[in-house]
């Protein structure tokens, strides 16, 4: 399973590209107001209980993908 999109209710929608747990990918703005996305991504990463040890997942797969999203945004 790969999380591909998320929204900030009433403000914006985003699409995240990339495959698996790679940090390569992009955050694509899908419309709406532009906001400081760090304020949204940081809590997602901090609240996730999953851990990545190299390519090995420890924990919930969806939470592991949420850990990768801030890294993908930072690499753009």
PDB file of C-alpha atoms in Angstrom:
ATOM      1  CA  UNK A   1       0.000   0.000   0.000  1.00  0.00           C
ATOM      2  CA  UNK A   2       1.246   3.475  -0.852  1.00  0.00           C
ATOM      3  CA  UNK A   3      -0.286   6.730   0.354  1.00  0.00           C
ATOM      4  CA  UNK A   4      -0.528   8.984  -2.712  1.00  0.00           C
ATOM      5  CA  UNK A   5      -2.601  12.004  -1.721  1.00  0.00           C
ATOM      6  CA  UNK A   6      -3.541  14.057   1.281  1.00  0.00           C
ATOM      7  CA  UNK A   7      -5.544  17.176   1.897  1.00  0.00           C
ATOM      8  CA  UNK A   8      -5.630  20.048   4.310  1.00  0.00           C
ATOM      9  CA  UNK A   9      -9.404  20.475   4.737  1.00  0.00           C
ATOM     10  CA  UNK A  10     -10.685  23.741   3.351  1.00  0.00           C
ATOM     11  CA  UNK A  11      -7.250  24.760   2.085  1.00  0.00           C
ATOM     12  CA  UNK A  12      -5.495  22.443  -0.347  1.00  0.00           C
ATOM     13  CA  UNK A  13      -4.894  19.019  -1.815  1.00  0.00           C
ATOM     14  CA  UNK A  14      -1.521  17.460  -2.516  1.00  0.00           C
ATOM     15  CA  UNK A  15      -0.259  14.488  -4.500  1.00  0.00           C
ATOM     16  CA  UNK A  16       2.990  12.776  -3.554  1.00  0.00           C
ATOM     17  CA  UNK A  17       5.008  10.931  -6.198  1.00  0.00           C
ATOM     18  CA  UNK A  18       7.633   8.245  -5.696  1.00  0.00           C
ATOM     19  CA  UNK A  19       7.666   4.528  -5.069  1.00  0.00           C
ATOM     20  CA  UNK A  20       7.951   2.478  -1.917  1.00  0.00           C
ATOM     21  CA  UNK A  21       9.902   3.905   0.985  1.00  0.00           C
ATOM     22  CA  UNK A  22      12.291   5.836  -1.244  1.00  0.00           C
ATOM     23  CA  UNK A  23      12.912   9.476  -0.384  1.00  0.00           C
ATOM     24  CA  UNK A  24      12.928  10.339  -4.099  1.00  0.00           C
ATOM     25  CA  UNK A  25       9.723  11.952  -5.287  1.00  0.00           C
ATOM     26  CA  UNK A  26       7.861  15.227  -5.343  1.00  0.00           C
ATOM     27  CA  UNK A  27       5.019  16.994  -3.624  1.00  0.00           C
ATOM     28  CA  UNK A  28       2.605  18.321  -6.231  1.00  0.00           C
ATOM     29  CA  UNK A  29       0.158  21.106  -5.437  1.00  0.00           C
ATOM     30  CA  UNK A  30      -3.318  20.165  -6.710  1.00  0.00           C
ATOM     31  CA  UNK A  31      -5.107  23.462  -6.171  1.00  0.00           C
ATOM     32  CA  UNK A  32      -6.324  25.754  -3.465  1.00  0.00           C
ATOM     33  CA  UNK A  33      -4.374  28.154  -1.311  1.00  0.00           C
ATOM     34  CA  UNK A  34      -0.629  27.678  -0.928  1.00  0.00           C
ATOM     35  CA  UNK A  35       0.276  27.090   2.709  1.00  0.00           C
ATOM     36  CA  UNK A  36       3.398  26.271   4.724  1.00  0.00           C
ATOM     37  CA  UNK A  37       3.352  22.507   4.261  1.00  0.00           C
ATOM     38  CA  UNK A  38       5.978  21.903   6.970  1.00  0.00           C
ATOM     39  CA  UNK A  39       3.326  22.684   9.586  1.00  0.00           C
ATOM     40  CA  UNK A  40       1.305  19.740   8.214  1.00  0.00           C
ATOM     41  CA  UNK A  41       4.074  17.220   7.478  1.00  0.00           C
ATOM     42  CA  UNK A  42       5.972  17.554  10.765  1.00  0.00           C
ATOM     43  CA  UNK A  43       3.115  16.292  12.979  1.00  0.00           C
ATOM     44  CA  UNK A  44       2.526  13.392  10.539  1.00  0.00           C
ATOM     45  CA  UNK A  45       6.139  12.303  10.864  1.00  0.00           C
ATOM     46  CA  UNK A  46       6.305  12.818  14.637  1.00  0.00           C
ATOM     47  CA  UNK A  47       3.091  10.883  15.328  1.00  0.00           C
ATOM     48  CA  UNK A  48       4.063   7.842  13.251  1.00  0.00           C
ATOM     49  CA  UNK A  49       5.143   4.800  15.284  1.00  0.00           C
ATOM     50  CA  UNK A  50       6.692   3.005  12.305  1.00  0.00           C
ATOM     51  CA  UNK A  51      10.438   2.929  11.717  1.00  0.00           C
ATOM     52  CA  UNK A  52      12.532   2.295   8.635  1.00  0.00           C
ATOM     53  CA  UNK A  53      15.794   0.417   9.039  1.00  0.00           C
ATOM     54  CA  UNK A  54      17.307   0.849   5.599  1.00  0.00           C
ATOM     55  CA  UNK A  55      14.652  -0.705   3.348  1.00  0.00           C
ATOM     56  CA  UNK A  56      13.153  -2.817   6.162  1.00  0.00           C
ATOM     57  CA  UNK A  57       9.852  -1.682   7.652  1.00  0.00           C
ATOM     58  CA  UNK A  58       9.175  -1.985  11.349  1.00  0.00           C
ATOM     59  CA  UNK A  59       5.531  -1.167  12.076  1.00  0.00           C
ATOM     60  CA  UNK A  60       2.540  -0.011  10.072  1.00  0.00           C
ATOM     61  CA  UNK A  61       3.114   0.422   6.297  1.00  0.00           C
ATOM     62  CA  UNK A  62       0.925   3.533   6.006  1.00  0.00           C
ATOM     63  CA  UNK A  63       2.778   5.245   8.840  1.00  0.00           C
ATOM     64  CA  UNK A  64       6.100   4.347   7.208  1.00  0.00           C
ATOM     65  CA  UNK A  65       5.006   6.176   4.052  1.00  0.00           C
ATOM     66  CA  UNK A  66       4.100   9.217   6.123  1.00  0.00           C
ATOM     67  CA  UNK A  67       7.696   9.236   7.365  1.00  0.00           C
ATOM     68  CA  UNK A  68       8.960   9.368   3.773  1.00  0.00           C
ATOM     69  CA  UNK A  69       6.813  12.308   2.667  1.00  0.00           C
ATOM     70  CA  UNK A  70       8.762  15.071   4.472  1.00  0.00           C
ATOM     71  CA  UNK A  71      12.007  13.655   3.050  1.00  0.00           C
ATOM     72  CA  UNK A  72      10.552  13.742  -0.466  1.00  0.00           C
ATOM     73  CA  UNK A  73       9.491  17.344  -0.026  1.00  0.00           C
ATOM     74  CA  UNK A  74      12.935  18.289   1.322  1.00  0.00           C
ATOM     75  CA  UNK A  75      14.672  16.635  -1.639  1.00  0.00           C
ATOM     76  CA  UNK A  76      12.742  18.749  -4.200  1.00  0.00           C
TER      77      UNK A  76
END
